[in-house]
CSV table of C-alpha atoms and ligand atoms in Angstrom, one decimal:
chain,number,residue,atom,x,y,z
A,7,UNK,CA,-47.8,43.8,-52.8
A,8,UNK,CA,-51.2,45.2,-53.2
A,9,UNK,CA,-53.6,46.8,-55.6
A,10,UNK,CA,-54.6,50.3,-54.2
A,11,UNK,CA,-57.4,52.4,-55.7
A,12,UNK,CA,-58.9,55.6,-54.7
A,13,UNK,CA,-62.4,56.6,-55.7
A,14,UNK,CA,-63.3,60.3,-55.6
A,15,UNK,CA,-61.8,60.9,-52.1
A,16,UNK,CA,-62.3,64.3,-50.8
A,17,UNK,CA,-61.2,66.0,-47.5
A,18,UNK,CA,-62.6,69.0,-46.2
A,19,UNK,CA,-61.3,71.1,-43.1
A,20,UNK,CA,-64.5,73.1,-42.3
A,21,UNK,CA,-65.3,75.1,-45.6
A,22,UNK,CA,-62.1,74.2,-47.0
A,23,UNK,CA,-61.9,71.4,-49.6
A,24,UNK,CA,-58.0,70.4,-49.5
A,25,UNK,CA,-58.7,67.3,-51.4
A,26,UNK,CA,-60.9,67.0,-54.5
A,27,UNK,CA,-62.3,64.0,-55.9
A,28,UNK,CA,-58.9,62.1,-56.1
A,29,UNK,CA,-59.0,59.0,-58.1
A,30,UNK,CA,-56.0,56.6,-59.4
A,31,UNK,CA,-55.3,53.0,-59.4
A,32,UNK,CA,-51.9,51.4,-58.8
A,33,UNK,CA,-51.1,47.5,-59.2
A,34,UNK,CA,-49.3,45.2,-57.1
A,35,UNK,CA,-45.5,46.3,-57.1
A,36,UNK,CA,-46.0,49.8,-58.5
A,37,UNK,CA,-43.9,52.6,-57.0
A,38,UNK,CA,-45.9,56.0,-57.2
A,39,UNK,CA,-44.5,59.3,-56.4
A,40,UNK,CA,-46.5,62.1,-55.6
A,41,UNK,CA,-45.3,65.4,-56.9
A,42,UNK,CA,-46.7,68.9,-56.5
A,43,UNK,CA,-46.1,72.3,-54.9
A,44,UNK,CA,-46.3,72.9,-50.6
A,45,UNK,CA,-50.3,72.9,-49.9
A,46,UNK,CA,-51.2,70.7,-52.9
A,47,UNK,CA,-52.6,68.1,-50.6
A,48,UNK,CA,-49.9,65.3,-50.7
A,49,UNK,CA,-49.4,64.6,-46.9
A,50,UNK,CA,-53.2,64.9,-46.3
A,51,UNK,CA,-53.9,62.2,-49.2
A,52,UNK,CA,-51.1,59.9,-47.5
A,53,UNK,CA,-52.6,60.4,-43.9
A,54,UNK,CA,-55.9,59.0,-45.0
A,55,UNK,CA,-54.4,56.2,-46.7
A,56,UNK,CA,-52.4,55.5,-43.5
A,57,UNK,CA,-55.4,56.2,-41.3
A,58,UNK,CA,-54.3,59.3,-39.3
A,59,UNK,CA,-57.0,61.4,-41.1
A,60,UNK,CA,-60.6,60.3,-42.0
A,61,UNK,CA,-61.8,60.7,-45.4
A,62,UNK,CA,-64.7,63.3,-46.2
A,63,UNK,CA,-66.1,61.3,-48.9
A,64,UNK,CA,-64.9,58.7,-51.5
A,65,UNK,CA,-63.5,55.1,-50.9
A,66,UNK,CA,-59.8,53.8,-50.6
A,67,UNK,CA,-59.6,50.3,-51.7
A,68,UNK,CA,-56.6,48.0,-50.9
A,69,UNK,CA,-57.1,44.6,-52.8
A,70,UNK,CA,-60.6,45.7,-53.4
A,71,UNK,CA,-61.3,46.2,-49.8
A,72,UNK,CA,-62.5,49.1,-48.5
A,73,UNK,CA,-60.3,50.4,-45.5
A,74,UNK,CA,-61.8,53.7,-44.7
A,75,UNK,CA,-63.1,52.6,-41.3
A,76,UNK,CA,-60.1,50.4,-40.6
A,77,UNK,CA,-58.0,51.1,-37.4
A,78,UNK,CA,-54.4,51.8,-38.3
A,79,UNK,CA,-52.8,48.9,-37.2
A,80,UNK,CA,-55.3,46.7,-39.0
A,81,UNK,CA,-54.5,48.3,-42.5
A,82,UNK,CA,-51.0,46.5,-42.4
A,83,UNK,CA,-49.4,49.5,-44.0
A,84,UNK,CA,-45.7,50.2,-43.5
A,85,UNK,CA,-44.9,53.9,-43.0
A,86,UNK,CA,-41.8,56.1,-43.1
A,87,UNK,CA,-42.7,59.7,-42.3
A,88,UNK,CA,-40.1,62.7,-41.9
A,89,UNK,CA,-41.5,63.5,-38.6
A,90,UNK,CA,-42.5,60.2,-37.2
A,91,UNK,CA,-39.3,59.9,-35.2
A,92,UNK,CA,-38.0,56.6,-33.3
A,93,UNK,CA,-39.2,56.1,-29.6
A,94,UNK,CA,-36.4,57.7,-27.9
A,95,UNK,CA,-36.6,55.6,-24.7
A,96,UNK,CA,-36.4,52.3,-26.6
A,97,UNK,CA,-33.4,50.5,-28.2
A,98,UNK,CA,-33.1,49.9,-31.6
A,99,UNK,CA,-34.3,46.3,-31.2
A,100,UNK,CA,-37.4,47.6,-29.0
A,101,UNK,CA,-38.1,50.2,-31.8
A,102,UNK,CA,-38.2,47.6,-34.5
A,103,UNK,CA,-40.2,44.9,-32.9
A,104,UNK,CA,-42.7,47.5,-31.8
A,105,UNK,CA,-45.1,46.9,-34.5
A,106,UNK,CA,-44.8,43.1,-33.9
A,107,UNK,CA,-45.8,43.8,-30.3
A,108,UNK,CA,-49.0,45.5,-31.4
A,109,UNK,CA,-49.8,42.4,-33.5
A,110,UNK,CA,-49.0,40.0,-30.8
A,111,UNK,CA,-46.3,38.3,-32.5
A,112,UNK,CA,-44.7,35.3,-30.6
A,113,UNK,CA,-41.5,36.2,-28.7
A,114,UNK,CA,-39.2,33.8,-30.7
A,115,UNK,CA,-40.4,35.0,-34.0
A,116,UNK,CA,-40.2,38.6,-33.0
A,117,UNK,CA,-36.6,37.9,-32.2
A,118,UNK,CA,-35.8,36.5,-35.3
A,119,UNK,CA,-37.8,39.0,-37.4
A,120,UNK,CA,-35.8,42.0,-35.6
A,121,UNK,CA,-32.6,40.4,-36.2
A,122,UNK,CA,-33.4,39.8,-40.0
A,123,UNK,CA,-34.4,43.4,-40.5
A,124,UNK,CA,-31.4,44.9,-38.7
A,125,UNK,CA,-29.1,42.8,-41.1
A,126,UNK,CA,-31.1,44.1,-44.1
A,127,UNK,CA,-30.7,47.6,-43.3
A,128,UNK,CA,-26.9,46.9,-42.4
A,129,UNK,CA,-27.3,47.8,-38.6
A,130,UNK,CA,-26.6,44.3,-37.2
A,131,UNK,CA,-24.2,45.6,-34.3
A,132,UNK,CA,-26.6,48.5,-33.2
A,133,UNK,CA,-29.7,46.6,-31.8
A,134,UNK,CA,-28.9,47.5,-28.1
A,135,UNK,CA,-28.2,51.1,-28.8
A,136,UNK,CA,-30.6,54.1,-28.2
A,137,UNK,CA,-31.6,56.3,-31.2
A,138,UNK,CA,-29.6,59.2,-29.8
A,139,UNK,CA,-26.5,57.3,-30.3
A,140,UNK,CA,-26.9,56.8,-33.9
A,141,UNK,CA,-26.6,59.1,-36.8
A,142,UNK,CA,-29.5,60.5,-38.9
A,143,UNK,CA,-29.2,58.1,-41.8
A,144,UNK,CA,-28.9,55.4,-39.4
A,145,UNK,CA,-31.9,56.4,-37.4
A,146,UNK,CA,-33.7,56.7,-40.7
A,147,UNK,CA,-32.7,53.1,-41.5
A,148,UNK,CA,-34.1,51.8,-38.1
A,149,UNK,CA,-37.3,53.5,-39.0
A,150,UNK,CA,-37.3,51.7,-42.2
A,151,UNK,CA,-36.9,48.5,-40.7
A,152,UNK,CA,-39.6,49.2,-38.0
A,153,UNK,CA,-41.8,50.2,-41.4
A,154,UNK,CA,-41.2,46.7,-43.0
A,155,UNK,CA,-40.7,44.4,-40.0
A,156,UNK,CA,-44.2,42.9,-40.4
A,157,UNK,CA,-44.1,42.4,-43.9
A,158,UNK,CA,-46.8,45.0,-45.1
A,159,UNK,CA,-47.9,44.9,-48.6
A,160,UNK,CA,-48.0,48.9,-48.6
A,161,UNK,CA,-45.3,51.3,-47.9
A,162,UNK,CA,-46.1,54.9,-47.5
A,163,UNK,CA,-43.4,57.3,-47.6
A,164,UNK,CA,-43.5,60.9,-46.7
A,165,UNK,CA,-40.4,62.9,-47.4
A,166,UNK,CA,-38.4,60.5,-45.4
A,167,UNK,CA,-35.0,61.6,-46.8
A,168,UNK,CA,-35.9,65.4,-46.7
A,169,UNK,CA,-33.7,65.9,-43.6
A,170,UNK,CA,-30.5,63.8,-44.9
A,171,UNK,CA,-27.8,65.4,-46.8
A,172,UNK,CA,-27.4,64.8,-50.5
A,173,UNK,CA,-25.1,61.9,-50.5
A,174,UNK,CA,-27.0,60.1,-47.6
A,175,UNK,CA,-30.3,60.8,-49.5
A,176,UNK,CA,-29.1,59.2,-52.8
A,177,UNK,CA,-28.0,56.1,-50.7
A,178,UNK,CA,-31.3,55.9,-48.7
A,179,UNK,CA,-33.1,56.2,-52.3
A,180,UNK,CA,-31.1,53.2,-53.6
A,181,UNK,CA,-31.9,51.2,-50.5
A,182,UNK,CA,-35.6,51.8,-50.7
A,183,UNK,CA,-35.5,50.9,-54.3
A,184,UNK,CA,-33.6,47.8,-53.5
A,185,UNK,CA,-35.9,46.7,-51.0
A,186,UNK,CA,-39.0,47.9,-53.4
A,187,UNK,CA,-37.7,45.6,-56.0
A,188,UNK,CA,-36.9,42.6,-53.4
A,189,UNK,CA,-40.3,42.5,-51.7
A,190,UNK,CA,-42.6,44.0,-54.5
A,191,UNK,CA,-44.2,46.2,-51.9
A,192,UNK,CA,-46.6,48.6,-53.4
A,193,UNK,CA,-45.1,52.1,-52.7
A,194,UNK,CA,-46.5,55.6,-52.4
A,195,UNK,CA,-44.0,58.3,-51.8
A,196,UNK,CA,-44.4,62.0,-51.5
A,197,UNK,CA,-41.6,64.3,-52.4
A,198,UNK,CA,-40.4,67.6,-53.6
A,199,UNK,CA,-37.5,66.4,-55.4
A,200,UNK,CA,-38.6,66.0,-59.1
A,201,UNK,CA,-35.4,63.8,-60.0
A,202,UNK,CA,-36.1,61.6,-57.0
A,203,UNK,CA,-39.7,61.4,-58.2
A,204,UNK,CA,-38.7,60.3,-61.7
A,205,UNK,CA,-35.9,58.0,-60.9
A,206,UNK,CA,-37.5,56.0,-58.2
A,207,UNK,CA,-41.4,55.6,-59.7
A,208,UNK,CA,-43.0,53.4,-61.9
A,209,UNK,CA,-45.8,56.0,-62.0
A,210,UNK,CA,-45.8,59.7,-61.0
A,211,UNK,CA,-48.7,61.7,-59.9
A,212,UNK,CA,-48.9,65.5,-60.0
A,213,UNK,CA,-50.8,67.2,-57.8
A,214,UNK,CA,-52.2,70.8,-57.6
A,215,UNK,CA,-54.8,72.4,-55.4
A,216,UNK,CA,-55.9,69.2,-53.8
A,217,UNK,CA,-56.4,67.6,-57.3
A,218,UNK,CA,-54.6,65.0,-59.6
A,219,UNK,CA,-53.1,67.0,-62.4
A,220,UNK,CA,-51.6,64.2,-64.4
A,221,UNK,CA,-50.5,60.4,-63.6
A,222,UNK,CA,-48.5,59.0,-66.0
A,223,UNK,CA,-45.3,56.8,-66.0
A,224,UNK,CA,-41.7,58.7,-65.8
A,225,UNK,CA,-41.1,58.0,-69.3
A,226,UNK,CA,-44.5,60.0,-70.6
A,227,UNK,CA,-43.8,62.9,-68.1
A,228,UNK,CA,-40.1,63.4,-69.6
A,229,UNK,CA,-41.5,63.5,-73.1
A,230,UNK,CA,-44.6,65.6,-72.4
A,231,UNK,CA,-44.0,67.6,-69.1
B,29,ADP,P1,-48.7,69.2,-48.9
B,29,ADP,O1,-48.4,67.8,-48.2
B,29,ADP,O2,-48.9,68.8,-50.5
B,29,ADP,O3,-47.8,70.2,-48.5
B,29,ADP,P2,-50.9,69.0,-47.2
B,29,ADP,O4,-51.5,67.8,-47.4
B,29,ADP,O5,-49.9,69.4,-46.1
B,29,ADP,O6,-50.1,69.7,-48.4
B,29,ADP,O7,-51.9,70.4,-46.9
B,29,ADP,C1,-52.8,70.7,-47.9
B,29,ADP,C2,-53.8,71.7,-47.7
B,29,ADP,O8,-54.5,71.5,-46.4
B,29,ADP,C3,-53.1,73.2,-47.0
B,29,ADP,O9,-53.6,74.2,-47.4
B,29,ADP,C4,-53.2,72.9,-45.5
B,29,ADP,O10,-52.7,74.3,-44.8
B,29,ADP,C5,-54.3,72.5,-45.4
B,29,ADP,N1,-54.5,71.5,-44.0
B,29,ADP,C6,-53.7,70.4,-43.7
B,29,ADP,N2,-54.0,70.0,-42.4
B,29,ADP,C7,-54.8,70.8,-42.1
B,29,ADP,C8,-55.6,70.9,-40.8
B,29,ADP,N3,-55.5,70.0,-39.8
B,29,ADP,N4,-56.6,71.8,-40.6
B,29,ADP,C9,-56.9,72.6,-41.6
B,29,ADP,N5,-56.2,72.7,-42.8
B,29,ADP,C10,-55.5,71.9,-43.1
B,30,ADP,P1,-48.3,67.9,-39.8
B,30,ADP,O1,-48.3,67.4,-41.3
B,30,ADP,O2,-49.1,68.9,-39.4
B,30,ADP,O3,-46.6,68.4,-39.5
B,30,ADP,P2,-47.7,65.2,-38.5
B,30,ADP,O4,-47.1,64.9,-39.8
B,30,ADP,O5,-46.7,65.7,-37.6
B,30,ADP,O6,-48.5,66.7,-39.0
B,30,ADP,O7,-48.6,64.2,-38.1
B,30,ADP,C1,-49.9,64.5,-37.4
B,30,ADP,C2,-50.0,63.6,-36.2
B,30,ADP,O8,-49.7,62.2,-36.7
B,30,ADP,C3,-48.6,63.7,-35.3
B,30,ADP,O9,-49.6,63.7,-34.0
B,30,ADP,C4,-47.9,62.8,-35.5
B,30,ADP,O10,-47.5,62.2,-34.2
B,30,ADP,C5,-49.0,61.4,-36.0
B,30,ADP,N1,-48.2,60.5,-36.9
B,30,ADP,C6,-47.5,60.9,-38.0
B,30,ADP,N2,-47.0,59.6,-38.3
B,30,ADP,C7,-47.2,58.8,-37.6
B,30,ADP,C8,-46.9,57.4,-37.8
B,30,ADP,N3,-46.1,56.7,-38.6
B,30,ADP,N4,-47.4,56.6,-36.6
B,30,ADP,C9,-48.2,57.2,-35.6
B,30,ADP,N5,-48.4,58.5,-35.5
B,30,ADP,C10,-48.1,59.4,-36.7
């Protein structure tokens, strides 16, 4: 895992300040969930950490290093976004190995890593299939395997379970929590689901109008909501 620190991060779109002086710090192995109403700035914040959006000001530090100007694939961040679909023209194996290709990992190691991840998400038999031949839940597990295949110290989740039905969502939550515990990967997850936020997190961040209203452990949030 990694230590992640945000220092007075702001984001403006023209005259509109959508993120205002956000600061927090999470430790190696933390699971932070970000809760808040629609439009609070949750996705924008995650996109800045991921590298899809530049910050307007402030710093984002991972293990003390400012990553603001680092290209996406050099940030070593695994991502699972609701609307970041699998590549439809690639097989499951090809999808999972894609991040390794970008990082110029050797062929034999790629094969080994992909097989390992397929087993981890319990899709050992599905490597040669195409995404359209899988169920929604299976596709999301492939996406999770792709997010984790390069052993990132940081994992970002943006409502990855929103499109799944309730039972699958519960299952996926357990799977993600299990992987989080096993790998100690520092995780930040955006969700609308308060129960999900409180059960999965080591820390909960409540956002409103582009600001952090509260950041505390789930127990503290239960006791003083
Ligand atoms: P949340 O994820 O909490 O629903 P978002 O981060 O998506 O919130 O959006 C925060 C605010 O920023 C919203 O008011 C949204 O309309 C605005 N916003 C997001 N992206 C853009 C953009 N590309 N241009 C202008 N405004 C944007
Ligand atoms: P919005 O919040 O407006 O729906 P999106 O979440 O679709 O915006 O993301 C904006 C852009 O970032 C899109 O072009 C999308 O393809 C791209 N994007 C999102 N997640 C990823 C990812 N994990 N890897 C590469 N591109 C991504």
